Backbone as JSON Lines, residues from 0, in Angstrom:
{"i":0,"aa":"X","n":[19.46,-9.58,-36.93],"ca":[19.03,-9.81,-35.68],"c":[17.62,-9.55,-35.27]}
{"i":1,"aa":"X","n":[16.76,-10.31,-34.78],"ca":[15.21,-10.16,-34.86],"c":[15.14,-9.09,-33.28]}
{"i":2,"aa":"X","n":[14.93,-7.98,-33.85],"ca":[14.55,-7.11,-32.54],"c":[13.38,-7.63,-31.47]}
{"i":3,"aa":"X","n":[12.65,-8.33,-31.99],"ca":[11.54,-8.97,-30.97],"c":[11.85,-10.15,-30.03]}
{"i":4,"aa":"X","n":[13.43,-10.58,-30.66],"ca":[13.57,-11.81,-30.1],"c":[13.38,-11.86,-28.32]}
{"i":5,"aa":"X","n":[13.77,-11.0,-27.74],"ca":[13.85,-10.76,-26.09],"c":[12.78,-9.91,-25.51]}
{"i":6,"aa":"X","n":[11.59,-9.73,-26.37],"ca":[10.71,-9.09,-25.93],"c":[9.96,-9.38,-24.67]}
{"i":7,"aa":"X","n":[10.1,-10.57,-24.53],"ca":[9.41,-11.04,-23.14],"c":[10.2,-10.93,-21.81]}
{"i":8,"aa":"X","n":[11.59,-10.81,-22.2],"ca":[12.35,-10.83,-20.97],"c":[13.03,-9.54,-20.87]}
{"i":9,"aa":"X","n":[13.11,-8.77,-21.71],"ca":[13.93,-7.39,-21.39],"c":[12.97,-6.29,-21.25]}
{"i":10,"aa":"X","n":[11.79,-6.23,-21.3],"ca":[11.06,-5.01,-20.98],"c":[9.47,-5.47,-21.18]}
{"i":11,"aa":"X","n":[8.74,-4.42,-21.15],"ca":[7.13,-4.4,-21.43],"c":[6.75,-3.94,-22.68]}
{"i":12,"aa":"X","n":[5.81,-4.34,-23.16],"ca":[5.19,-3.89,-24.85],"c":[3.79,-3.61,-24.41]}
{"i":13,"aa":"X","n":[3.61,-2.17,-24.68],"ca":[2.27,-1.64,-24.46],"c":[1.81,-1.08,-25.75]}
{"i":14,"aa":"X","n":[0.6,-1.42,-26.52],"ca":[0.0,-1.0,-27.48],"c":[-0.01,0.41,-27.56]}
{"i":15,"aa":"X","n":[0.2,1.14,-28.5],"ca":[-0.01,2.75,-28.58],"c":[-1.48,2.94,-28.14]}
{"i":16,"aa":"X","n":[-2.38,2.29,-28.6],"ca":[-3.72,2.4,-28.41],"c":[-4.0,2.34,-26.88]}
{"i":17,"aa":"X","n":[-3.39,1.28,-26.27],"ca":[-3.45,1.01,-24.71],"c":[-2.95,2.39,-23.83]}
{"i":18,"aa":"X","n":[-2.11,2.88,-24.36],"ca":[-1.25,3.93,-23.92],"c":[-2.02,5.47,-24.03]}
{"i":19,"aa":"X","n":[-2.84,5.57,-25.15],"ca":[-3.63,6.62,-25.53],"c":[-5.07,6.48,-24.65]}
{"i":20,"aa":"X","n":[-5.51,5.38,-24.26],"ca":[-6.71,5.2,-23.48],"c":[-6.12,5.2,-22.06]}
{"i":21,"aa":"X","n":[-5.29,4.89,-21.65],"ca":[-4.94,5.18,-20.15],"c":[-4.81,6.75,-20.21]}
{"i":22,"aa":"X","n":[-4.28,7.33,-21.24],"ca":[-4.22,9.0,-21.06],"c":[-5.31,9.71,-21.07]}
{"i":23,"aa":"X","n":[-6.67,9.02,-21.65],"ca":[-7.87,9.83,-21.99],"c":[-8.68,9.45,-20.85]}
{"i":24,"aa":"X","n":[-8.33,8.54,-19.91],"ca":[-9.43,8.41,-18.81],"c":[-8.89,8.73,-17.29]}
{"i":25,"aa":"X","n":[-9.86,8.65,-16.79],"ca":[-9.59,9.44,-15.22],"c":[-9.03,8.39,-14.21]}
{"i":26,"aa":"X","n":[-8.31,7.33,-14.74],"ca":[-7.51,6.3,-13.74],"c":[-6.72,7.01,-12.71]}
{"i":27,"aa":"X","n":[-6.55,6.47,-11.74],"ca":[-5.52,7.14,-10.78],"c":[-4.35,6.74,-11.18]}
{"i":28,"aa":"X","n":[-3.3,7.52,-10.31],"ca":[-1.98,7.11,-10.52],"c":[-1.65,5.74,-10.11]}
{"i":29,"aa":"X","n":[-2.18,5.2,-9.12],"ca":[-1.91,4.27,-8.7],"c":[-2.45,2.95,-9.55]}
{"i":30,"aa":"X","n":[-3.53,3.3,-10.22],"ca":[-4.04,2.34,-11.25],"c":[-3.35,2.05,-12.29]}
{"i":31,"aa":"X","n":[-2.79,3.17,-12.77],"ca":[-1.64,3.29,-13.9],"c":[-0.62,2.42,-13.55]}
{"i":32,"aa":"X","n":[0.03,2.75,-12.46],"ca":[1.39,1.69,-12.06],"c":[0.86,0.39,-11.82]}
{"i":33,"aa":"X","n":[-0.49,0.2,-11.27],"ca":[-0.66,-1.24,-11.14],"c":[-1.01,-1.92,-12.45]}
{"i":34,"aa":"X","n":[-1.44,-1.23,-13.34],"ca":[-1.61,-1.77,-14.95],"c":[-0.38,-2.08,-15.41]}
{"i":35,"aa":"X","n":[0.87,-1.36,-15.15],"ca":[2.02,-1.32,-15.68],"c":[2.63,-2.86,-15.2]}
{"i":36,"aa":"X","n":[2.38,-2.74,-13.8],"ca":[2.98,-4.01,-13.18],"c":[2.37,-5.23,-13.44]}
{"i":37,"aa":"X","n":[1.06,-5.16,-13.95],"ca":[0.47,-6.63,-14.64],"c":[1.12,-6.75,-15.6]}
{"i":38,"aa":"X","n":[1.2,-5.93,-16.81],"ca":[2.53,-6.03,-17.58],"c":[3.65,-6.69,-17.36]}
{"i":39,"aa":"X","n":[4.34,-6.34,-16.21],"ca":[5.39,-6.73,-16.1],"c":[5.39,-8.15,-15.86]}
{"i":40,"aa":"X","n":[4.35,-8.69,-15.21],"ca":[4.18,-10.11,-14.89],"c":[3.68,-10.98,-15.88]}
{"i":41,"aa":"X","n":[3.32,-10.48,-17.09],"ca":[2.83,-11.5,-18.28],"c":[4.05,-11.9,-18.92]}
{"i":42,"aa":"X","n":[3.78,-13.2,-19.52],"ca":[4.88,-13.66,-20.26],"c":[4.36,-14.08,-21.59]}
{"i":43,"aa":"X","n":[5.25,-13.38,-22.57],"ca":[4.81,-13.5,-23.77],"c":[5.48,-14.52,-24.79]}
{"i":44,"aa":"X","n":[4.99,-15.05,-25.81],"ca":[5.48,-15.9,-26.91],"c":[5.16,-15.54,-28.14]}
{"i":45,"aa":"X","n":[6.07,-15.51,-28.83],"ca":[6.09,-15.23,-30.46],"c":[5.4,-16.68,-30.93]}
{"i":46,"aa":"X","n":[3.82,-16.32,-31.28],"ca":[3.31,-17.41,-32.15],"c":[3.23,-17.27,-33.4]}
{"i":47,"aa":"X","n":[3.95,-16.24,-33.92],"ca":[4.01,-15.8,-35.42],"c":[4.61,-16.97,-36.28]}
{"i":48,"aa":"X","n":[4.3,-16.75,-37.74],"ca":[4.86,-17.67,-38.82],"c":[5.26,-16.74,-39.78]}
{"i":49,"aa":"X","n":[5.99,-17.37,-40.68],"ca":[6.61,-16.69,-41.85],"c":[6.99,-15.51,-41.4]}
{"i":50,"aa":"X","n":[7.95,-15.06,-40.46],"ca":[8.4,-14.0,-40.33],"c":[7.73,-12.85,-39.63]}
{"i":51,"aa":"X","n":[6.33,-13.24,-39.33],"ca":[5.47,-11.97,-38.84],"c":[5.53,-12.75,-37.45]}
{"i":52,"aa":"X","n":[5.59,-11.47,-36.64],"ca":[5.37,-11.41,-35.01],"c":[3.88,-11.44,-34.68]}
{"i":53,"aa":"X","n":[3.57,-12.38,-33.79],"ca":[2.32,-12.41,-33.01],"c":[2.37,-12.83,-31.83]}
{"i":54,"aa":"X","n":[2.33,-11.8,-31.1],"ca":[2.73,-12.16,-29.55],"c":[1.51,-12.42,-28.61]}
{"i":55,"aa":"X","n":[1.7,-13.8,-27.76],"ca":[0.43,-14.22,-27.16],"c":[0.92,-13.98,-25.7]}
{"i":56,"aa":"X","n":[0.2,-13.79,-24.91],"ca":[0.15,-13.95,-23.4],"c":[-0.08,-15.25,-23.02]}
{"i":57,"aa":"X","n":[0.73,-16.15,-22.62],"ca":[0.67,-17.41,-22.49],"c":[0.28,-17.78,-20.67]}
{"i":58,"aa":"X","n":[0.6,-16.77,-19.99],"ca":[0.18,-16.93,-18.53],"c":[-1.03,-16.09,-18.26]}
{"i":59,"aa":"X","n":[-1.9,-15.89,-19.44],"ca":[-3.05,-15.21,-19.12],"c":[-4.19,-15.88,-18.5]}
{"i":60,"aa":"X","n":[-4.64,-15.31,-17.3],"ca":[-5.49,-15.99,-16.39],"c":[-4.89,-16.85,-15.48]}
{"i":61,"aa":"X","n":[-3.66,-16.76,-15.33],"ca":[-2.71,-17.22,-14.3],"c":[-1.89,-16.05,-13.69]}
{"i":62,"aa":"X","n":[-2.03,-14.77,-13.75],"ca":[-1.29,-13.9,-13.47],"c":[-1.63,-13.48,-12.09]}
{"i":63,"aa":"X","n":[-0.78,-13.69,-10.97],"ca":[-1.13,-13.41,-9.72],"c":[-0.46,-12.18,-9.15]}
{"i":64,"aa":"X","n":[-0.86,-11.19,-8.49],"ca":[-0.64,-10.17,-7.51],"c":[-1.13,-9.76,-6.44]}
{"i":65,"aa":"X","n":[-0.89,-10.68,-5.55],"ca":[-1.01,-10.35,-3.98],"c":[-1.38,-9.24,-3.33]}
{"i":66,"aa":"X","n":[-2.06,-8.69,-2.67],"ca":[-2.02,-7.46,-1.81],"c":[-0.63,-7.53,-1.07]}
{"i":67,"aa":"X","n":[-0.11,-8.43,-0.44],"ca":[1.18,-8.41,0.37],"c":[2.08,-7.76,-0.69]}
{"i":68,"aa":"X","n":[2.41,-8.36,-1.72],"ca":[3.36,-8.14,-2.9],"c":[3.23,-6.46,-3.19]}
{"i":69,"aa":"X","n":[1.89,-5.97,-3.45],"ca":[1.68,-4.53,-3.66],"c":[2.16,-3.89,-2.56]}
{"i":70,"aa":"X","n":[2.17,-4.34,-1.21],"ca":[2.36,-3.56,-0.2],"c":[3.78,-3.49,-0.15]}
{"i":71,"aa":"X","n":[4.55,-4.78,0.05],"ca":[5.89,-4.85,0.27],"c":[6.68,-4.42,-0.63]}
{"i":72,"aa":"X","n":[6.55,-4.9,-1.72],"ca":[7.24,-4.44,-3.1],"c":[7.22,-3.1,-3.68]}
{"i":73,"aa":"X","n":[6.21,-2.55,-3.41],"ca":[5.76,-1.34,-4.14],"c":[5.14,-0.37,-3.64]}
{"i":74,"aa":"X","n":[4.88,-0.39,-2.04],"ca":[4.51,0.49,-1.13],"c":[3.19,0.92,-1.39]}
{"i":75,"aa":"X","n":[2.25,-0.19,-1.75],"ca":[0.77,0.37,-2.25],"c":[0.0,-0.26,-1.18]}
{"i":76,"aa":"X","n":[-0.67,0.6,-0.38],"ca":[-1.59,0.16,0.96],"c":[-2.75,-0.65,0.27]}
{"i":77,"aa":"X","n":[-3.11,-1.86,1.19],"ca":[-4.38,-2.53,0.73],"c":[-5.53,-2.01,0.2]}
{"i":78,"aa":"X","n":[-6.02,-0.87,0.86],"ca":[-7.34,-0.29,0.57],"c":[-7.0,0.64,-1.18]}
{"i":79,"aa":"X","n":[-5.73,1.22,-1.22],"ca":[-5.53,1.67,-2.27],"c":[-5.21,0.53,-3.61]}
{"i":80,"aa":"X","n":[-4.68,-0.48,-3.43],"ca":[-4.2,-1.57,-4.38],"c":[-5.84,-1.79,-4.57]}
{"i":81,"aa":"X","n":[-6.69,-2.12,-3.7],"ca":[-8.0,-2.61,-4.14],"c":[-8.97,-1.64,-4.9]}
{"i":82,"aa":"X","n":[-8.68,-0.54,-4.83],"ca":[-9.45,0.63,-5.63],"c":[-8.61,0.72,-6.71]}
{"i":83,"aa":"X","n":[-7.72,0.43,-7.0],"ca":[-6.72,0.51,-8.14],"c":[-7.45,-0.76,-9.11]}
{"i":84,"aa":"X","n":[-7.54,-2.07,-8.54],"ca":[-8.04,-3.31,-9.32],"c":[-9.49,-3.04,-9.81]}
{"i":85,"aa":"X","n":[-10.32,-2.47,-8.89],"ca":[-11.64,-2.03,-9.14],"c":[-11.76,-1.13,-10.46]}
{"i":86,"aa":"X","n":[-10.88,0.06,-10.38],"ca":[-10.87,0.82,-11.67],"c":[-10.57,-0.09,-12.82]}
{"i":87,"aa":"X","n":[-9.4,-0.83,-12.87],"ca":[-8.92,-1.75,-13.99],"c":[-9.92,-2.57,-14.77]}
{"i":88,"aa":"X","n":[-10.53,-3.31,-13.68],"ca":[-11.69,-4.06,-14.07],"c":[-12.85,-3.08,-14.69]}
{"i":89,"aa":"X","n":[-13.14,-2.09,-14.02],"ca":[-14.32,-1.04,-14.65],"c":[-13.79,-0.61,-15.95]}
{"i":90,"aa":"X","n":[-12.59,-0.27,-16.29],"ca":[-12.3,0.35,-17.58],"c":[-11.88,-0.97,-18.61]}
{"i":91,"aa":"X","n":[-11.99,-2.02,-18.15],"ca":[-11.78,-3.34,-19.18],"c":[-10.37,-3.71,-19.26]}
{"i":92,"aa":"X","n":[-9.45,-3.02,-18.32],"ca":[-8.0,-3.35,-18.62],"c":[-7.44,-4.89,-18.0]}
{"i":93,"aa":"X","n":[-8.37,-5.12,-17.05],"ca":[-7.94,-6.65,-16.4],"c":[-9.43,-7.3,-15.96]}
{"i":94,"aa":"X","n":[-9.48,-8.73,-15.97],"ca":[-10.47,-9.28,-15.28],"c":[-9.85,-10.21,-14.33]}
{"i":95,"aa":"X","n":[-10.69,-10.66,-13.36],"ca":[-10.32,-11.63,-12.58],"c":[-10.7,-13.17,-13.2]}
{"i":96,"aa":"X","n":[-9.74,-13.83,-13.08],"ca":[-10.27,-15.66,-13.45],"c":[-10.94,-16.39,-12.25]}
{"i":97,"aa":"X","n":[-10.06,-16.15,-11.22],"ca":[-10.65,-16.66,-9.94],"c":[-10.11,-16.13,-8.86]}
{"i":98,"aa":"X","n":[-11.23,-15.81,-8.19],"ca":[-11.39,-14.97,-6.87],"c":[-10.86,-15.97,-6.04]}
{"i":99,"aa":"X","n":[-9.5,-15.48,-5.26],"ca":[-8.79,-16.16,-4.14],"c":[-9.6,-16.06,-3.07]}
{"i":100,"aa":"X","n":[-9.22,-16.63,-1.99],"ca":[-10.02,-16.95,-0.85],"c":[-9.04,-16.22,0.5]}
{"i":101,"aa":"X","n":[-8.01,-15.6,0.35],"ca":[-7.05,-14.83,1.12],"c":[-6.31,-15.85,2.09]}
{"i":102,"aa":"X","n":[-6.07,-17.05,1.38],"ca":[-5.47,-17.99,1.77],"c":[-4.18,-18.17,0.99]}
{"i":103,"aa":"X","n":[-3.37,-18.93,1.68],"ca":[-1.69,-18.88,0.75],"c":[-1.91,-19.7,-0.4]}
{"i":104,"aa":"X","n":[-2.41,-20.77,-0.49],"ca":[-2.73,-21.51,-1.71],"c":[-3.95,-21.09,-2.69]}
{"i":105,"aa":"X","n":[-4.56,-20.12,-2.17],"ca":[-5.95,-19.93,-3.09],"c":[-5.96,-18.21,-3.13]}
{"i":106,"aa":"X","n":[-4.85,-17.89,-4.31],"ca":[-4.68,-16.61,-4.54],"c":[-5.58,-16.14,-5.87]}
{"i":107,"aa":"X","n":[-5.93,-15.06,-6.07],"ca":[-6.35,-14.48,-7.13],"c":[-6.08,-14.42,-8.58]}
{"i":108,"aa":"X","n":[-6.08,-14.74,-9.5],"ca":[-5.53,-14.91,-10.73],"c":[-6.22,-14.01,-11.84]}
{"i":109,"aa":"X","n":[-5.54,-13.47,-12.58],"ca":[-6.12,-12.17,-13.3],"c":[-5.93,-12.5,-14.98]}
{"i":110,"aa":"X","n":[-6.53,-11.9,-15.66],"ca":[-6.62,-11.84,-17.31],"c":[-6.13,-10.65,-17.13]}
{"i":111,"aa":"X","n":[-5.21,-10.07,-18.26],"ca":[-4.98,-8.91,-18.9],"c":[-6.04,-9.1,-19.93]}
{"i":112,"aa":"X","n":[-7.17,-8.0,-19.93],"ca":[-8.02,-7.75,-20.93],"c":[-8.2,-6.98,-22.08]}
{"i":113,"aa":"X","n":[-8.53,-7.31,-23.08],"ca":[-9.13,-6.33,-24.23],"c":[-10.46,-5.69,-24.21]}
{"i":114,"aa":"X","n":[-11.11,-5.61,-23.04],"ca":[-12.47,-5.22,-23.27],"c":[-12.26,-3.5,-23.22]}
{"i":115,"aa":"X","n":[-11.18,-3.07,-22.84],"ca":[-11.25,-1.65,-23.11],"c":[-11.34,-1.18,-24.35]}
{"i":116,"aa":"X","n":[-10.92,-1.97,-25.43],"ca":[-11.18,-1.6,-26.78],"c":[-12.13,-1.12,-27.26]}
{"i":117,"aa":"X","n":[-13.55,-1.35,-26.39],"ca":[-15.16,-1.47,-26.56],"c":[-15.67,-0.32,-25.73]}
{"i":118,"aa":"X","n":[-14.64,0.19,-24.74],"ca":[-15.13,1.08,-23.53],"c":[-16.1,2.28,-24.47]}
{"i":119,"aa":"X","n":[-16.93,2.48,-23.76],"ca":[-17.71,3.93,-24.47],"c":[-18.71,3.21,-25.46]}
{"i":120,"aa":"X","n":[-18.7,2.2,-26.03],"ca":[-19.76,1.73,-26.87],"c":[-20.73,0.64,-26.31]}
{"i":121,"aa":"X","n":[-21.63,0.65,-26.89],"ca":[-22.78,-0.38,-26.77],"c":[-22.27,-1.85,-26.42]}
{"i":122,"aa":"X","n":[-21.3,-1.96,-27.3],"ca":[-20.55,-3.56,-27.12],"c":[-19.69,-3.72,-25.92]}
{"i":123,"aa":"X","n":[-19.46,-2.54,-25.23],"ca":[-18.42,-2.76,-24.02],"c":[-19.24,-3.56,-22.76]}
{"i":124,"aa":"X","n":[-18.91,-4.54,-22.37],"ca":[-19.18,-5.78,-21.48],"c":[-18.81,-4.95,-20.02]}
{"i":125,"aa":"X","n":[-19.9,-4.24,-19.13],"ca":[-19.46,-3.98,-18.02],"c":[-19.28,-5.0,-16.86]}
{"i":126,"aa":"X","n":[-17.94,-5.27,-16.26],"ca":[-17.88,-6.1,-15.14],"c":[-17.41,-5.43,-13.86]}
{"i":127,"aa":"X","n":[-18.08,-5.98,-12.81],"ca":[-17.47,-5.4,-11.59],"c":[-16.94,-6.55,-10.66]}
{"i":128,"aa":"X","n":[-16.21,-6.33,-9.82],"ca":[-15.61,-7.22,-9.04],"c":[-16.48,-7.65,-8.02]}
{"i":129,"aa":"X","n":[-16.97,-9.14,-8.02],"ca":[-17.81,-9.67,-7.22],"c":[-17.05,-9.9,-5.66]}
{"i":130,"aa":"X","n":[-17.79,-9.08,-4.66],"ca":[-17.04,-9.18,-3.32],"c":[-17.47,-10.42,-2.99]}
{"i":131,"aa":"X","n":[-15.97,-11.08,-2.07],"ca":[-15.74,-12.44,-1.73],"c":[-16.69,-12.24,-0.42]}
{"i":132,"aa":"X","n":[-17.71,-13.24,-0.11],"ca":[-18.49,-13.52,0.92],"c":[-18.54,-14.82,1.36]}
{"i":133,"aa":"X","n":[-17.53,-15.59,1.03],"ca":[-17.2,-16.85,1.52],"c":[-16.67,-17.03,3.08]}
{"i":134,"aa":"X","n":[-16.01,-16.08,3.57],"ca":[-15.49,-16.15,4.82],"c":[-14.44,-16.72,5.35]}
{"i":135,"aa":"X","n":[-13.53,-16.86,3.89],"ca":[-12.45,-17.66,4.03],"c":[-11.16,-16.91,4.66]}
{"i":136,"aa":"X","n":[-10.18,-17.6,5.11],"ca":[-8.95,-16.77,5.72],"c":[-9.37,-16.5,7.43]}
{"i":137,"aa":"X","n":[-8.58,-15.81,7.97],"ca":[-8.91,-15.47,9.52],"c":[-9.88,-14.38,9.5]}
{"i":138,"aa":"X","n":[-10.91,-14.77,10.34],"ca":[-11.92,-13.81,10.58],"c":[-12.21,-13.96,11.94]}
{"i":139,"aa":"X","n":[-13.14,-13.29,12.47],"ca":[-13.71,-13.23,14.03],"c":[-14.15,-14.47,13.99]}
{"i":140,"aa":"X","n":[-14.89,-15.0,13.27],"ca":[-15.74,-16.24,13.42],"c":[-14.87,-17.53,13.3]}
{"i":141,"aa":"X","n":[-13.75,-17.27,12.67],"ca":[-13.0,-18.88,12.69],"c":[-11.71,-18.47,13.22]}
Protein backbone atom coordinates (compact mmCIF):
# COMPACT_ATOMS: atom_id res chain seq x y z
CA UNK A 1 0.00 0.00 0.00
CA UNK A 2 1.26 3.46 -0.92
CA UNK A 3 1.45 5.57 2.30
CA UNK A 4 1.06 8.78 0.27
CA UNK A 5 -1.97 7.67 -1.72
CA UNK A 6 -4.46 9.70 0.31
CA UNK A 7 -2.18 12.54 1.34
CA UNK A 8 -4.33 15.22 -0.27
CA UNK A 9 -7.57 14.19 1.41
CA UNK A 10 -6.68 12.86 4.87
CA UNK A 11 -4.49 15.55 6.32
CA UNK A 12 -1.97 18.23 5.60
CA UNK A 13 1.70 17.85 4.85
CA UNK A 14 4.29 20.38 6.00
CA UNK A 15 7.97 20.28 5.19
CA UNK A 16 10.16 19.93 8.28
CA UNK A 17 12.01 23.05 7.15
CA UNK A 18 8.78 25.09 7.10
CA UNK A 19 7.94 23.95 10.64
CA UNK A 20 11.43 24.96 11.79
CA UNK A 21 11.02 28.30 10.01
CA UNK A 22 7.68 28.95 11.73
CA UNK A 23 9.20 28.09 15.11
CA UNK A 24 12.18 30.40 14.59
CA UNK A 25 10.26 33.53 13.56
CA UNK A 26 8.13 35.84 15.65
CA UNK A 27 4.86 35.04 14.00
CA UNK A 28 1.73 35.59 16.01
CA UNK A 29 -0.23 32.56 17.12
CA UNK A 30 -3.01 33.61 14.73
CA UNK A 31 -0.57 33.84 11.79
CA UNK A 32 0.57 30.26 12.45
CA UNK A 33 -3.06 29.09 12.65
CA UNK A 34 -3.94 30.92 9.42
CA UNK A 35 -0.86 29.38 7.73
CA UNK A 36 -2.07 25.91 8.73
CA UNK A 37 -5.58 26.71 7.50
CA UNK A 38 -4.14 27.77 4.13
CA UNK A 39 -2.43 24.39 3.93
CA UNK A 40 -5.73 22.71 4.69
CA UNK A 41 -7.23 24.48 1.65
CA UNK A 42 -4.60 23.39 -0.84
CA UNK A 43 -5.20 20.46 -3.16
CA UNK A 44 -2.23 18.20 -3.81
CA UNK A 45 -1.62 15.87 -6.69
CA UNK A 46 1.19 13.38 -7.02
CA UNK A 47 2.99 14.25 -10.25
CA UNK A 48 5.86 11.86 -9.60
CA UNK A 49 6.93 9.06 -11.87
CA UNK A 50 8.63 5.71 -11.50
CA UNK A 51 7.53 5.28 -7.90
CA UNK A 52 8.88 8.67 -6.78
CA UNK A 53 6.39 11.03 -5.16
CA UNK A 54 6.39 14.66 -6.27
CA UNK A 55 3.44 16.48 -4.77
CA UNK A 56 2.23 19.65 -6.51
CA UNK A 57 -0.35 22.15 -5.28
CA UNK A 58 -2.86 22.09 -8.13
CA UNK A 59 -4.95 24.99 -6.83
CA UNK A 60 -2.05 27.30 -5.96
CA UNK A 61 -2.98 30.84 -6.90
CA UNK A 62 -6.67 29.93 -6.66
CA UNK A 63 -6.86 29.45 -2.89
CA UNK A 64 -9.65 31.56 -1.39
CA UNK A 65 -9.84 32.41 2.31
CA UNK A 66 -12.42 35.16 2.88
CA UNK A 67 -12.51 37.28 6.02
CA UNK A 68 -16.08 36.16 6.71
CA UNK A 69 -14.90 32.52 6.79
CA UNK A 70 -12.05 33.38 9.16
CA UNK A 71 -14.57 35.05 11.50
CA UNK A 72 -17.49 32.62 11.22
CA UNK A 73 -15.65 29.28 11.16
CA UNK A 74 -12.51 30.10 13.14
CA UNK A 75 -13.45 33.07 15.35
CA UNK A 76 -10.71 35.31 13.91
CA UNK A 77 -11.72 38.99 13.82
CA UNK A 78 -11.11 40.85 10.54
CA UNK A 79 -8.34 43.08 11.90
CA UNK A 80 -6.51 40.09 13.43
CA UNK A 81 -6.91 38.09 10.21
CA UNK A 82 -5.58 41.03 8.17
CA UNK A 83 -2.49 41.28 10.40
CA UNK A 84 -1.91 37.52 10.09
CA UNK A 85 -2.13 37.73 6.27
CA UNK A 86 0.33 40.64 6.28
CA UNK A 87 2.77 38.66 8.44
CA UNK A 88 2.54 35.58 6.24
CA UNK A 89 3.24 37.71 3.16
CA UNK A 90 6.09 39.55 4.91
CA UNK A 91 7.85 36.28 5.80
CA UNK A 92 7.27 34.77 2.34
CA UNK A 93 4.80 32.08 3.36
CA UNK A 94 1.89 33.21 1.17
CA UNK A 95 1.41 35.65 -1.71
CA UNK A 96 -1.63 37.29 -3.22
CA UNK A 97 -2.43 36.24 -6.77
CA UNK A 98 -5.46 38.52 -7.21
CA UNK A 99 -6.58 41.26 -4.84
CA UNK A 100 -10.34 40.92 -4.47
CA UNK A 101 -12.65 43.88 -4.33
CA UNK A 102 -14.79 43.00 -1.31
CA UNK A 103 -17.54 41.79 -3.60
CA UNK A 104 -19.02 38.29 -3.56
CA UNK A 105 -17.69 37.32 -7.00
CA UNK A 106 -14.34 39.12 -6.67
CA UNK A 107 -12.48 37.43 -3.84
CA UNK A 108 -8.78 37.54 -3.15
CA UNK A 109 -6.88 34.48 -4.33
CA UNK A 110 -3.63 33.32 -2.75
CA UNK A 111 -0.50 31.31 -3.48
CA UNK A 112 1.25 29.25 -0.85
CA UNK A 113 4.74 30.59 -1.43
CA UNK A 114 8.21 29.24 -0.92
CA UNK A 115 9.83 32.70 -0.74
CA UNK A 116 10.41 31.92 2.96
CA UNK A 117 13.23 29.57 1.94
CA UNK A 118 15.36 32.63 1.08
CA UNK A 119 14.25 34.75 4.06
CA UNK A 120 17.19 36.54 5.66
CA UNK A 121 19.33 36.28 2.52
CA UNK A 122 20.05 38.92 -0.13
CA UNK A 123 17.96 36.85 -2.56
CA UNK A 124 14.78 37.17 -0.48
CA UNK A 125 12.11 39.10 -2.37
CA UNK A 126 10.33 41.47 0.02
CA UNK A 127 6.66 41.86 -0.78
CA UNK A 128 4.04 43.87 1.04
CA UNK A 129 0.35 43.69 0.43
CA UNK A 130 -0.86 46.56 -1.68
CA UNK A 131 -3.79 48.28 -0.02
CA UNK A 132 -6.90 48.25 -2.18
CA UNK A 133 -7.79 51.84 -3.08
CA UNK A 134 -10.35 51.02 -5.78
CA UNK A 135 -13.30 51.85 -3.50
CA UNK A 136 -15.18 48.69 -4.44
CA UNK A 137 -17.81 47.14 -2.22
CA UNK A 138 -20.06 49.08 0.08
CA UNK A 139 -18.55 52.43 1.01
CA UNK A 140 -19.90 55.80 2.11
CA UNK A 141 -19.49 57.03 -1.49
CA UNK A 142 -21.63 54.34 -3.12
